[in-house]
PDB file of C-alpha atoms in Angstrom:
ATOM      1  CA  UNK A1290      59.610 -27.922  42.255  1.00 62.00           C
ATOM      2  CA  UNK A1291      58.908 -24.065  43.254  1.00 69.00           C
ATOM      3  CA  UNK A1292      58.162 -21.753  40.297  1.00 73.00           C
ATOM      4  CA  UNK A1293      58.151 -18.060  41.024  1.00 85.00           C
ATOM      5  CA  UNK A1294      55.970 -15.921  39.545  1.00 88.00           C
ATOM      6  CA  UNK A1295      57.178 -13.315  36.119  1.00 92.00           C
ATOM      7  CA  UNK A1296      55.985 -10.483  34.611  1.00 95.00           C
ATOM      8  CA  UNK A1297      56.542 -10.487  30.795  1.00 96.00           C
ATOM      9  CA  UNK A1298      55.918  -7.336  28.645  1.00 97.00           C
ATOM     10  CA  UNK A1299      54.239  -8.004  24.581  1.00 97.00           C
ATOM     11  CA  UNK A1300      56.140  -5.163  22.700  1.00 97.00           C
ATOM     12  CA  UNK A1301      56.037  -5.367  18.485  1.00 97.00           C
ATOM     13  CA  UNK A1302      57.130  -2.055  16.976  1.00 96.00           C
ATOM     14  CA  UNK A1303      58.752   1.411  18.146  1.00 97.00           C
ATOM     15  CA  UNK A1304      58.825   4.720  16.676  1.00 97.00           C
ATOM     16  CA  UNK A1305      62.806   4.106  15.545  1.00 98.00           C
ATOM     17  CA  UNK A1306      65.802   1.813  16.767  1.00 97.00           C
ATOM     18  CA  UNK A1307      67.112   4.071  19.616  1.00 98.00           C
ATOM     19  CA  UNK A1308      63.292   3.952  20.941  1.00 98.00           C
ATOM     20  CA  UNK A1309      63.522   0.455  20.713  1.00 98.00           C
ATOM     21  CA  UNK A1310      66.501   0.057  23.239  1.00 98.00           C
ATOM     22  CA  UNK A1311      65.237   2.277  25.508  1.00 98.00           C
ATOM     23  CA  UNK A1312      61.808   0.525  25.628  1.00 98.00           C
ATOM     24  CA  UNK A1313      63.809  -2.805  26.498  1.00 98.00           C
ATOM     25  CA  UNK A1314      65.940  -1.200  28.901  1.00 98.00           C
ATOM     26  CA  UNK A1315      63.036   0.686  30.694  1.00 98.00           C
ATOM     27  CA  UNK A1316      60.626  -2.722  30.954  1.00 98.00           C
ATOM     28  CA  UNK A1317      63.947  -4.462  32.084  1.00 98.00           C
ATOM     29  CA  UNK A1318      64.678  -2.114  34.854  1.00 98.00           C
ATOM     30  CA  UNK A1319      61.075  -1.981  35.378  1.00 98.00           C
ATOM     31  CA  UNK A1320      61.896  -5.748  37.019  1.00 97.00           C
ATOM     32  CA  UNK A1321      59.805  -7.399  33.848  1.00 98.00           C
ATOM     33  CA  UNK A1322      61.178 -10.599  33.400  1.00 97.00           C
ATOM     34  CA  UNK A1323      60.612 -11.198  29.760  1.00 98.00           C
ATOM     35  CA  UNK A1324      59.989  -9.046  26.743  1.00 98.00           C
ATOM     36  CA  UNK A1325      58.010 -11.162  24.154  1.00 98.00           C
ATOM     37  CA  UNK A1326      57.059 -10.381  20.278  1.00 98.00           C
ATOM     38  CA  UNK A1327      53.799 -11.655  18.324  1.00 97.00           C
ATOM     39  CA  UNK A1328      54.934 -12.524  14.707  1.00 97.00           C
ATOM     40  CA  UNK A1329      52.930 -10.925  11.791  1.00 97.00           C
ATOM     41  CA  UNK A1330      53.547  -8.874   8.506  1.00 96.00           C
ATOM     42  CA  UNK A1331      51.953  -6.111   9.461  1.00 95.00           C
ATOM     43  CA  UNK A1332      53.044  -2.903  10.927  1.00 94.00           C
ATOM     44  CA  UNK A1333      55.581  -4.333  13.298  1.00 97.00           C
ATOM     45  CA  UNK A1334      59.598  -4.859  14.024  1.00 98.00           C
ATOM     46  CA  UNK A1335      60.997  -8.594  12.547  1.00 98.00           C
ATOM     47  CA  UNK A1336      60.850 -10.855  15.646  1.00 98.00           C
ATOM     48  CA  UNK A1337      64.197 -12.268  15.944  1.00 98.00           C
ATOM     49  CA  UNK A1338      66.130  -9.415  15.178  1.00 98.00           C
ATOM     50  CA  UNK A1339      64.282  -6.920  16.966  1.00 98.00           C
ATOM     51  CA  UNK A1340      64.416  -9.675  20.031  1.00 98.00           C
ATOM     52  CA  UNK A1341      68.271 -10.047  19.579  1.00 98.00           C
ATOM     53  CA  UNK A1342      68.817  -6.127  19.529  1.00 98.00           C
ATOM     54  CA  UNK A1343      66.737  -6.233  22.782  1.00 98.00           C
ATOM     55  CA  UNK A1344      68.949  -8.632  24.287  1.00 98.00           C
ATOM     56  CA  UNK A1345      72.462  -7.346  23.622  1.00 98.00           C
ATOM     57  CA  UNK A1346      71.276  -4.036  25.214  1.00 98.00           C
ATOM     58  CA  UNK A1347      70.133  -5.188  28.676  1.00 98.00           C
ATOM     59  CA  UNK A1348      71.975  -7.617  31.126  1.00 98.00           C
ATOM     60  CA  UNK A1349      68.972  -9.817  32.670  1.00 98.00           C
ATOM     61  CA  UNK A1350      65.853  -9.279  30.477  1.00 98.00           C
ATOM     62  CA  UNK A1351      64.700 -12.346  28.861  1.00 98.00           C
ATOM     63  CA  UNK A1352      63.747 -12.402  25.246  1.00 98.00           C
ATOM     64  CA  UNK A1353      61.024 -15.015  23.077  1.00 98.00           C
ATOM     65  CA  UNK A1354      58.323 -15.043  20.539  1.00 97.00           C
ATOM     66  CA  UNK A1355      54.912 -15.006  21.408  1.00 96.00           C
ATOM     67  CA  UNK A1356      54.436 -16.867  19.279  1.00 96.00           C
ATOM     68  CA  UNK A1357      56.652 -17.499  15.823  1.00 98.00           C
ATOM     69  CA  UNK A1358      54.350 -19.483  13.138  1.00 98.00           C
ATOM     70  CA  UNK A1359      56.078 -22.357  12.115  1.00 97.00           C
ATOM     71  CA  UNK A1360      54.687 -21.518   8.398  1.00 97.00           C
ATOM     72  CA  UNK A1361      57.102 -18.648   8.264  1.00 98.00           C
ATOM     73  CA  UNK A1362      60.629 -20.245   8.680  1.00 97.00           C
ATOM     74  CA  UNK A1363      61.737 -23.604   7.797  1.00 98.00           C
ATOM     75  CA  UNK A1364      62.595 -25.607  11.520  1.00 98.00           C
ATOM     76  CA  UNK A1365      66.186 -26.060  10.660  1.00 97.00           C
ATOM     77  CA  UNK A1366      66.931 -22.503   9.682  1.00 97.00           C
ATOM     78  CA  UNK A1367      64.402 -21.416  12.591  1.00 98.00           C
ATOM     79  CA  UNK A1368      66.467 -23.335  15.082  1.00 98.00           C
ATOM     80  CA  UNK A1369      70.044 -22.298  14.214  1.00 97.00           C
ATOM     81  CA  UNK A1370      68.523 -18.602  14.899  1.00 98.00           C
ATOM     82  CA  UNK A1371      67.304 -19.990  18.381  1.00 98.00           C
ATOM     83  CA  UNK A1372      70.357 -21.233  19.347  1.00 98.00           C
ATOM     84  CA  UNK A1373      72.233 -18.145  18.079  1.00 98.00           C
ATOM     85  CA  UNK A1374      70.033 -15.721  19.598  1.00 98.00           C
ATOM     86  CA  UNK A1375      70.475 -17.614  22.673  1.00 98.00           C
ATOM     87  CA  UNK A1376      74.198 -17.974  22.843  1.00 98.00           C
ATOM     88  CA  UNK A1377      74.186 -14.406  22.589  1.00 98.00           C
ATOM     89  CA  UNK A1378      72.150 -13.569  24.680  1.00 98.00           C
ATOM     90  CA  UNK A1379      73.366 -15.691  27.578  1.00 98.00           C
ATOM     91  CA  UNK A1380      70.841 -18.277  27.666  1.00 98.00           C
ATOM     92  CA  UNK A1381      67.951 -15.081  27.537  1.00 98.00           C
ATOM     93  CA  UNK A1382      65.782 -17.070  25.108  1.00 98.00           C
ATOM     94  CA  UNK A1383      62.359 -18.144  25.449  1.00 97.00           C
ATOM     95  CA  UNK A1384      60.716 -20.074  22.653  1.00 98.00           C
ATOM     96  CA  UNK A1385      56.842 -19.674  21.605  1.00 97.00           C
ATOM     97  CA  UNK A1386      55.607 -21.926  18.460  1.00 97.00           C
ATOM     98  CA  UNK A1387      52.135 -21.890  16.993  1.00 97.00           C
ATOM     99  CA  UNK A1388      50.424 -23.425  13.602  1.00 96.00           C
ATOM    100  CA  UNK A1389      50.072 -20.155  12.459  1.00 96.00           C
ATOM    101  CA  UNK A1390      46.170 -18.312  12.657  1.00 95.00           C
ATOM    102  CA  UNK A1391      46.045 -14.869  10.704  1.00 96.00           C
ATOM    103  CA  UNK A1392      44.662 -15.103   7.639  1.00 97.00           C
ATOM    104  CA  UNK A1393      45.663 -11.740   6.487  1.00 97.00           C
ATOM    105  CA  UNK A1394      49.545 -13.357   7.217  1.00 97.00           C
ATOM    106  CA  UNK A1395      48.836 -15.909   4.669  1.00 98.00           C
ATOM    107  CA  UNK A1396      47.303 -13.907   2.311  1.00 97.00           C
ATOM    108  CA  UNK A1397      50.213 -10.677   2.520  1.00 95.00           C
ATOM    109  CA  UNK A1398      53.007 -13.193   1.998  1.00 96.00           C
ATOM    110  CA  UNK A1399      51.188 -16.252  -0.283  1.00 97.00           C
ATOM    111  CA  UNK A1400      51.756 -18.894   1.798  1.00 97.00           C
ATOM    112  CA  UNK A1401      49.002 -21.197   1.671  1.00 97.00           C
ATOM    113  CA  UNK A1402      46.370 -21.025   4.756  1.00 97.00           C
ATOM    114  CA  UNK A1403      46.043 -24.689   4.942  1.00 97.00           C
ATOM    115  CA  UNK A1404      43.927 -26.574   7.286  1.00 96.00           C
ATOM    116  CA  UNK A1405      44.301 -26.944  10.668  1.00 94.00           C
ATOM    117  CA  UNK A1406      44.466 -30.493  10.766  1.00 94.00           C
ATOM    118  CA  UNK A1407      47.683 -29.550   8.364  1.00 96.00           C
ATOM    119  CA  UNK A1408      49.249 -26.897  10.289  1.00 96.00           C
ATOM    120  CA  UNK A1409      49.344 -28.903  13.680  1.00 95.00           C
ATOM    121  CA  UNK A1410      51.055 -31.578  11.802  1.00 96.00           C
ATOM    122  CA  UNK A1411      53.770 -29.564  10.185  1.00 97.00           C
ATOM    123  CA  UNK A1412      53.843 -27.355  13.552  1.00 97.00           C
ATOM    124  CA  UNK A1413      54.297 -31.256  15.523  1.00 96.00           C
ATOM    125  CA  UNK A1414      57.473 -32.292  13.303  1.00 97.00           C
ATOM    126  CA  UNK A1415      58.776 -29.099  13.554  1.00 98.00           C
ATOM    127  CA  UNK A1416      58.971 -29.177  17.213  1.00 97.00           C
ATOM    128  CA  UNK A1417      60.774 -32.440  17.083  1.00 96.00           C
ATOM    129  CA  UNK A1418      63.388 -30.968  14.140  1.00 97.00           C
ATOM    130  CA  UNK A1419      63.963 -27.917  16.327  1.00 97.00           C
ATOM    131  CA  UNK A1420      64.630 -29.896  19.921  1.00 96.00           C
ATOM    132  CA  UNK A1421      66.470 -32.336  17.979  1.00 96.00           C
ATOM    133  CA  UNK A1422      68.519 -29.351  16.499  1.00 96.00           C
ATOM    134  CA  UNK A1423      69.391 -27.682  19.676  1.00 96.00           C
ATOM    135  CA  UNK A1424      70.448 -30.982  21.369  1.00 94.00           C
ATOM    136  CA  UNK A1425      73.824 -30.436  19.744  1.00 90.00           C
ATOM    137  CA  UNK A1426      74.040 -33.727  18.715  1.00 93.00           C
ATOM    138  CA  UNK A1427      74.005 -34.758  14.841  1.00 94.00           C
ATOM    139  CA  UNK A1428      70.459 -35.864  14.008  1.00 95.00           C
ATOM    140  CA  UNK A1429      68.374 -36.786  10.588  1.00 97.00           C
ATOM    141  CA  UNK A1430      64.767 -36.265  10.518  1.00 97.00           C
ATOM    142  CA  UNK A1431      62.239 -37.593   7.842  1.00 97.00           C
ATOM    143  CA  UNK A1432      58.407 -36.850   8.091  1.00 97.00           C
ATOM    144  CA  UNK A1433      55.468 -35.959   6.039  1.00 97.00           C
ATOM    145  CA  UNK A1434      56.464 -32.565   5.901  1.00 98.00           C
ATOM    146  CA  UNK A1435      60.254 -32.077   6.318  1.00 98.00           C
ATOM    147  CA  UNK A1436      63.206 -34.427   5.790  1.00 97.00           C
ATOM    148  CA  UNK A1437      66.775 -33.208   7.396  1.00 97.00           C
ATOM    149  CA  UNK A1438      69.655 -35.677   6.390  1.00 96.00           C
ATOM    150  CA  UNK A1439      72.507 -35.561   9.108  1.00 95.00           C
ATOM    151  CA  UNK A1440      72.785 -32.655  10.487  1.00 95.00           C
ATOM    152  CA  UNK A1441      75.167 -31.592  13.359  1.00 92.00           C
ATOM    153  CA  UNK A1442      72.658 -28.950  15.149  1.00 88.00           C
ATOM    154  CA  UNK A1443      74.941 -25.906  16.349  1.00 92.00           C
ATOM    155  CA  UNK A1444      75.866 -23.574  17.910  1.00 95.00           C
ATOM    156  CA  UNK A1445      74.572 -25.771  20.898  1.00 96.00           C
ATOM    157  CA  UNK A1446      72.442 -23.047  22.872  1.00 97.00           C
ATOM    158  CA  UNK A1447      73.726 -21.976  26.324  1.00 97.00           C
ATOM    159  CA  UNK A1448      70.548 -23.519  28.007  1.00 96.00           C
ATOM    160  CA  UNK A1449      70.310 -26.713  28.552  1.00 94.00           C
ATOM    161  CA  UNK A1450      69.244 -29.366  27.134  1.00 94.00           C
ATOM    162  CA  UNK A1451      67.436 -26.167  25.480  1.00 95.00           C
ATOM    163  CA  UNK A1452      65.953 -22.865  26.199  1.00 97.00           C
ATOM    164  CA  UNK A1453      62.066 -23.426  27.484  1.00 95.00           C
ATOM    165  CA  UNK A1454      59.484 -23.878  24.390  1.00 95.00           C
ATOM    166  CA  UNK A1455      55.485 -22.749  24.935  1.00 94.00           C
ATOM    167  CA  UNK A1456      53.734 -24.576  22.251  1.00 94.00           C
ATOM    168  CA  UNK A1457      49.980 -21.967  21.442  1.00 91.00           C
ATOM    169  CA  UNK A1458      47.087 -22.586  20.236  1.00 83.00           C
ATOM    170  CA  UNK A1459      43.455 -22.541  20.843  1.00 76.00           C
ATOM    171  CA  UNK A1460      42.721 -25.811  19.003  1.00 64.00           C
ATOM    172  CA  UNK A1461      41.410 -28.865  20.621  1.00 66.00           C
ATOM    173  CA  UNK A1462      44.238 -31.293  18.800  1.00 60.00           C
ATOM    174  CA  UNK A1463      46.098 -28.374  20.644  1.00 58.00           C
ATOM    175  CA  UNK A1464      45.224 -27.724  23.956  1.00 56.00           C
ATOM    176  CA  UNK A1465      44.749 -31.461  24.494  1.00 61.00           C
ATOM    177  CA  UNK A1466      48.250 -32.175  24.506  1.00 54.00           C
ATOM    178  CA  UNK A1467      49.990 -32.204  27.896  1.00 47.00           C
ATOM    179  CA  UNK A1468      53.510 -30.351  28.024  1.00 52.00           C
ATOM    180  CA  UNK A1469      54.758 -34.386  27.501  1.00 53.00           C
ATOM    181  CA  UNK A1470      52.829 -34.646  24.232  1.00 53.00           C
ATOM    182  CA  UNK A1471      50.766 -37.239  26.035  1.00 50.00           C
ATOM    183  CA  UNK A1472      46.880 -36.813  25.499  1.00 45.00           C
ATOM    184  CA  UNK A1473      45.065 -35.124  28.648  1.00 36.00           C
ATOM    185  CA  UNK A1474      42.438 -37.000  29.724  1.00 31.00           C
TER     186      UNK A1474
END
């Protein structure tokens, strides 16, 4: 299988909304592929809705996180925004997860900096909730860290069998998983 090669652009914050469009617009007719958001409490726009504004004012310009901590946003409620933003953004969306790294996050918002060891594992089951989620299909769930009891995952996203997710991370128990989950030798 051929893949071509894309430009993406990182954008976070802009001086109002209307500058906001027009930066979208301009890196989309720039012939960027994808713009892409980090996802901190500092000085910059909200992720998803900043990404969903971008996408419902250009026609081809692909939208993701880069990347959204999974300490931030329960997986259930993260997914249904996934699959929303992608509906409406005609299958636009491309997903980045991480375990979370900024310490000054956790400290802003008092969410515990755990380990990790800890992190990885909730970030792990939270990639299976949110597939699982945007299969459409009615799934339960029950892990260490989350338990979902029957739930019919929708809207089902336009992509299919879901947009493209790009796990991050600079740990070993990270970066020696293959895109499979299988161990790299």
């Amino acid at each position: 299988m051929s893949r071509k090669f894309r430009f993406g652009v990182q954008l976070s914050r802009a001086r109002s909304g209307e500058d906001w469009i027009e930066k979208a617009r301009k890196i989309e007719d720039l012939g960027f592929s994808t713009l892409l958001m980090p996802d901190h409490f500092d000085n910059q726009f909200a992720p998803l809705t900043a990404l969903a504004a971008a996408a419902a004012t250009t026609s081809s310009l692909r939208v993701g996180g880069l990347v959204l901590d999974n300490d931030f946003r329960h997986p259930l409620v993260l997914a249904k925004e996934l699959a929303t933003l992608d509906v409406l953004s005609n299958g636009r969306l491309e997903i980045g997860l991480g375990a979370g790294w900024m310490i000054a996050d956790y400290e802003q918002s008092g969410i515990a900096y755990e380990s990790a060891g800890m992190r990885i594992a909730r970030l792990q089951e939270a990639v299976s909730i949110i597939k699982s989620c945007l299969s459409g299909e009615p799934f339960s769930f029950s892990g260490q860290h989350y338990h979902i009891s029957s739930h019919q995952g929708t809207p089902k996203p336009v992509q299919s069998p879901h947009p493209p997710v790009m796990l991050a991370g600079g740990s070993r128990r990270v970066l020696s998983r293959s895109p499979r989950g299988k161990r790299i030798s």
